[in-house]
Amino acid sequence: MPSINASKVIWFNGQLVPWEQATVHVMTHALHYGSSVFEGIRAYATPRGPALFRIQPHIRRLFDSARIYRMELPFTAEQLTEACGMVVRENGLSDAYLRPLVWRGYGVLGVMPIDAPVEVMVAAVTWGAYLGAEGLERGVDVQVSSWNRVASNTLPAMSKAGGNYLSSQLIVMEAVRNGYVEGIALDVNGQLSEGSGENLFIIRDGVIYTPPATAALLPGITRDAVMTIARHLGYEVREQALPREVLYLADEIFFTGTAAEVTPVRSVDRLTIGSGTRGPITTHIQRTFFGLFDGSTEDRWSWLTHV
Ligand SMILES: Cc1ncc(COP(=O)(O)O)c(C=O)c1O
């Protein structure tokens, strides 16, 4: 049974089309060779109606991801920003997860992609807490993955490309098979990298640490938001290379991501972190983050765009 909450319409190469008609041919280049880039964006329900969270950096990252693979989008950033607002409005959603996708379409069979057309779509669906509503409150159990993240100069981690998620799939399938919710991967040098779809934060003695962009991770927009919030709240945030064992010595750990939002980690490899539930600094940051949407946190960084 599909678990996607189908909505009514999808923005597909510039037109709104019914959900069922937003289809591609089986000989689409991206299906064979992973040649796609995408975004995940949330629209939150606010007292003034639905608002997109940090739409500009998401659209910018989509263009950056495409540029690395020399994909020329047949639409402008303004057109795609408008499409994002449109799919929330036209589907009558009060909150949503948006999925803009750019892919090499039907046209060539060989690996060389340049002659395949570049296609674009934006879908919006309702999607709850990615690692579970209970996970947001109580924290999730995770393992260190036996799979490393991609090595530098193999697949570019800074491009949010479909193909990179083969690595993510190996990490999360292994974790779930072993009875965990998620896996944390190391980079090929054995340093901490990220979860299969989330960035990683570690707290010890009141200082917040996160691995650097050189650790084979996707520099998350929620990661950036959380670093900004944490510094604003007066915490020290250090972006630095971190060995695996800091996980086991942490007072608190949490994940960030558009899908995962701010999700505490309560155990790693069956070792309890802190008191085994959401810690005080994680709670403070999480409350401030979600407060942006109910208005209890002032949107001083202009991160919300009302649709
Ligand atoms: C591999 C990976 N890392 C990190 C993130 C977090 O990025 P963001 O906060 O921009 O959603 C995501 C999710 O988008 C991801 O897929």
PDB file of N, CA and C and ligand atoms in Angstrom, residues 38-41 58 61 97 99 149 157 160 164-165 168 194-200 216-224 256-261, ligand 1:
ATOM      1  N   PHE A  38      17.058  17.275  -6.247  1.00  0.00           N
ATOM      2  CA  PHE A  38      15.752  17.610  -5.672  1.00  0.00           C
ATOM      3  C   PHE A  38      15.893  18.463  -4.426  1.00  0.00           C
ATOM      4  N   GLU A  39      14.744  18.872  -3.907  1.00  0.00           N
ATOM      5  CA  GLU A  39      14.668  19.576  -2.628  1.00  0.00           C
ATOM      6  C   GLU A  39      13.555  18.979  -1.789  1.00  0.00           C
ATOM      7  N   GLY A  40      13.620  19.247  -0.501  1.00  0.00           N
ATOM      8  CA  GLY A  40      12.521  18.957   0.413  1.00  0.00           C
ATOM      9  C   GLY A  40      12.300  20.246   1.180  1.00  0.00           C
ATOM     10  N   ILE A  41      11.091  20.761   1.138  1.00  0.00           N
ATOM     11  CA  ILE A  41      10.778  22.065   1.739  1.00  0.00           C
ATOM     12  C   ILE A  41       9.504  21.876   2.553  1.00  0.00           C
ATOM     13  N   HIS A  58      16.451  27.069  -0.201  1.00  0.00           N
ATOM     14  CA  HIS A  58      16.105  25.772  -0.811  1.00  0.00           C
ATOM     15  C   HIS A  58      16.170  25.860  -2.341  1.00  0.00           C
ATOM     16  N   ARG A  61      19.747  26.080  -3.411  1.00  0.00           N
ATOM     17  CA  ARG A  61      20.441  24.790  -3.350  1.00  0.00           C
ATOM     18  C   ARG A  61      20.022  23.886  -4.509  1.00  0.00           C
ATOM     19  N   TYR A  97       4.651  19.170   2.891  1.00  0.00           N
ATOM     20  CA  TYR A  97       6.038  18.884   2.521  1.00  0.00           C
ATOM     21  C   TYR A  97       6.091  19.030   1.008  1.00  0.00           C
ATOM     22  N   ARG A  99       8.144  18.802  -2.629  1.00  0.00           N
ATOM     23  CA  ARG A  99       9.219  18.063  -3.267  1.00  0.00           C
ATOM     24  C   ARG A  99       9.446  18.592  -4.685  1.00  0.00           C
ATOM     25  N   ARG A 149      29.771   7.233   4.402  1.00  0.00           N
ATOM     26  CA  ARG A 149      29.266   8.189   3.424  1.00  0.00           C
ATOM     27  C   ARG A 149      30.195   8.202   2.214  1.00  0.00           C
ATOM     28  N   ALA A 157      28.816  15.433  -2.257  1.00  0.00           N
ATOM     29  CA  ALA A 157      27.815  15.411  -1.182  1.00  0.00           C
ATOM     30  C   ALA A 157      27.015  16.712  -1.122  1.00  0.00           C
ATOM     31  N   LYS A 160      22.330  17.792  -3.771  1.00  0.00           N
ATOM     32  CA  LYS A 160      21.244  16.936  -3.261  1.00  0.00           C
ATOM     33  C   LYS A 160      20.714  16.144  -4.458  1.00  0.00           C
ATOM     34  N   ASN A 164      22.714  10.094  -4.733  1.00  0.00           N
ATOM     35  CA  ASN A 164      23.339  10.067  -3.399  1.00  0.00           C
ATOM     36  C   ASN A 164      22.484   9.282  -2.402  1.00  0.00           C
ATOM     37  N   TYR A 165      21.204   9.189  -2.705  1.00  0.00           N
ATOM     38  CA  TYR A 165      20.302   8.542  -1.754  1.00  0.00           C
ATOM     39  C   TYR A 165      20.341   7.021  -1.835  1.00  0.00           C
ATOM     40  N   SER A 168      22.134   6.644   1.301  1.00  0.00           N
ATOM     41  CA  SER A 168      21.176   6.828   2.402  1.00  0.00           C
ATOM     42  C   SER A 168      20.295   5.589   2.596  1.00  0.00           C
ATOM     43  N   GLU A 194      26.726  12.194   9.055  1.00  0.00           N
ATOM     44  CA  GLU A 194      25.308  12.570   9.230  1.00  0.00           C
ATOM     45  C   GLU A 194      24.443  11.326   9.205  1.00  0.00           C
ATOM     46  N   GLY A 195      23.140  11.516   9.421  1.00  0.00           N
ATOM     47  CA  GLY A 195      22.172  10.438   9.275  1.00  0.00           C
ATOM     48  C   GLY A 195      21.831  10.247   7.801  1.00  0.00           C
ATOM     49  N   SER A 196      20.971   9.288   7.502  1.00  0.00           N
ATOM     50  CA  SER A 196      20.657   9.019   6.092  1.00  0.00           C
ATOM     51  C   SER A 196      19.930  10.187   5.448  1.00  0.00           C
ATOM     52  N   GLY A 197      19.257  11.001   6.267  1.00  0.00           N
ATOM     53  CA  GLY A 197      18.536  12.155   5.724  1.00  0.00           C
ATOM     54  C   GLY A 197      18.500  13.305   6.711  1.00  0.00           C
ATOM     55  N   GLU A 198      19.496  13.368   7.605  1.00  0.00           N
ATOM     56  CA  GLU A 198      19.505  14.404   8.641  1.00  0.00           C
ATOM     57  C   GLU A 198      20.936  14.774   8.975  1.00  0.00           C
ATOM     58  N   ASN A 199      21.123  16.014   9.388  1.00  0.00           N
ATOM     59  CA  ASN A 199      22.405  16.434   9.964  1.00  0.00           C
ATOM     60  C   ASN A 199      22.408  16.139  11.458  1.00  0.00           C
ATOM     61  N   LEU A 200      23.624  16.189  12.010  1.00  0.00           N
ATOM     62  CA  LEU A 200      23.858  15.678  13.352  1.00  0.00           C
ATOM     63  C   LEU A 200      24.411  16.778  14.272  1.00  0.00           C
ATOM     64  N   ALA A 216      31.565  14.912   4.186  1.00  0.00           N
ATOM     65  CA  ALA A 216      30.685  14.180   3.264  1.00  0.00           C
ATOM     66  C   ALA A 216      29.211  14.333   3.594  1.00  0.00           C
ATOM     67  N   LEU A 217      28.818  15.520   4.033  1.00  0.00           N
ATOM     68  CA  LEU A 217      27.404  15.704   4.394  1.00  0.00           C
ATOM     69  C   LEU A 217      26.735  16.736   3.503  1.00  0.00           C
ATOM     70  N   LEU A 218      25.418  16.696   3.517  1.00  0.00           N
ATOM     71  CA  LEU A 218      24.643  17.739   2.845  1.00  0.00           C
ATOM     72  C   LEU A 218      24.515  18.896   3.842  1.00  0.00           C
ATOM     73  N   PRO A 219      25.041  20.078   3.498  1.00  0.00           N
ATOM     74  CA  PRO A 219      24.909  21.207   4.430  1.00  0.00           C
ATOM     75  C   PRO A 219      23.444  21.644   4.509  1.00  0.00           C
ATOM     76  N   GLY A 220      22.790  21.203   5.543  1.00  0.00           N
ATOM     77  CA  GLY A 220      21.339  21.357   5.646  1.00  0.00           C
ATOM     78  C   GLY A 220      20.918  22.790   5.941  1.00  0.00           C
ATOM     79  N   ILE A 221      19.743  23.108   5.452  1.00  0.00           N
ATOM     80  CA  ILE A 221      19.175  24.436   5.694  1.00  0.00           C
ATOM     81  C   ILE A 221      18.603  24.486   7.115  1.00  0.00           C
ATOM     82  N   THR A 222      18.119  23.376   7.612  1.00  0.00           N
ATOM     83  CA  THR A 222      17.696  23.311   9.021  1.00  0.00           C
ATOM     84  C   THR A 222      18.929  23.362   9.935  1.00  0.00           C
ATOM     85  N   ARG A 223      20.008  22.716   9.517  1.00  0.00           N
ATOM     86  CA  ARG A 223      21.284  22.774  10.258  1.00  0.00           C
ATOM     87  C   ARG A 223      21.707  24.223  10.428  1.00  0.00           C
ATOM     88  N   ASP A 224      21.655  24.972   9.329  1.00  0.00           N
ATOM     89  CA  ASP A 224      22.021  26.389   9.376  1.00  0.00           C
ATOM     90  C   ASP A 224      21.057  27.165  10.281  1.00  0.00           C
ATOM     91  N   THR A 256      18.841  17.192  12.655  1.00  0.00           N
ATOM     92  CA  THR A 256      18.046  18.244  12.026  1.00  0.00           C
ATOM     93  C   THR A 256      17.828  17.904  10.558  1.00  0.00           C
ATOM     94  N   GLY A 257      16.711  18.353  10.032  1.00  0.00           N
ATOM     95  CA  GLY A 257      16.412  18.190   8.612  1.00  0.00           C
ATOM     96  C   GLY A 257      15.020  18.729   8.339  1.00  0.00           C
ATOM     97  N   THR A 258      14.769  19.017   7.075  1.00  0.00           N
ATOM     98  CA  THR A 258      13.427  19.491   6.723  1.00  0.00           C
ATOM     99  C   THR A 258      12.391  18.449   7.105  1.00  0.00           C
ATOM    100  N   ALA A 259      12.664  17.188   6.778  1.00  0.00           N
ATOM    101  CA  ALA A 259      11.713  16.132   7.131  1.00  0.00           C
ATOM    102  C   ALA A 259      11.761  15.856   8.638  1.00  0.00           C
ATOM    103  N   ALA A 260      12.957  15.700   9.189  1.00  0.00           N
ATOM    104  CA  ALA A 260      13.115  15.297  10.605  1.00  0.00           C
ATOM    105  C   ALA A 260      12.959  16.464  11.577  1.00  0.00           C
ATOM    106  N   GLU A 261      12.990  17.691  11.067  1.00  0.00           N
ATOM    107  CA  GLU A 261      12.876  18.907  11.886  1.00  0.00           C
ATOM    108  C   GLU A 261      13.975  18.906  12.958  1.00  0.00           C
TER     109      GLU A 261
HETATM  110  C1  LIG B   1      21.455  13.458   3.515  1.00  0.00           C
HETATM  111  C2  LIG B   1      20.797  14.628   4.131  1.00  0.00           C
HETATM  112  N1  LIG B   1      21.468  15.369   5.023  1.00  0.00           N
HETATM  113  C3  LIG B   1      20.916  16.431   5.604  1.00  0.00           C
HETATM  114  C4  LIG B   1      19.626  16.812   5.337  1.00  0.00           C
HETATM  115  C5  LIG B   1      19.050  18.016   6.001  1.00  0.00           C
HETATM  116  O1  LIG B   1      18.962  19.089   5.093  1.00  0.00           O
HETATM  117  P1  LIG B   1      17.839  20.194   5.232  1.00  0.00           P
HETATM  118  O2  LIG B   1      17.881  20.686   6.629  1.00  0.00           O
HETATM  119  O3  LIG B   1      18.237  21.243   4.245  1.00  0.00           O
HETATM  120  O4  LIG B   1      16.556  19.551   4.903  1.00  0.00           O
HETATM  121  C6  LIG B   1      18.880  16.075   4.416  1.00  0.00           C
HETATM  122  C7  LIG B   1      17.492  16.405   4.113  1.00  0.00           C
HETATM  123  O5  LIG B   1      17.144  17.188   3.324  1.00  0.00           O
HETATM  124  C8  LIG B   1      19.479  14.971   3.790  1.00  0.00           C
HETATM  125  O6  LIG B   1      18.797  14.245   2.915  1.00  0.00           O
END
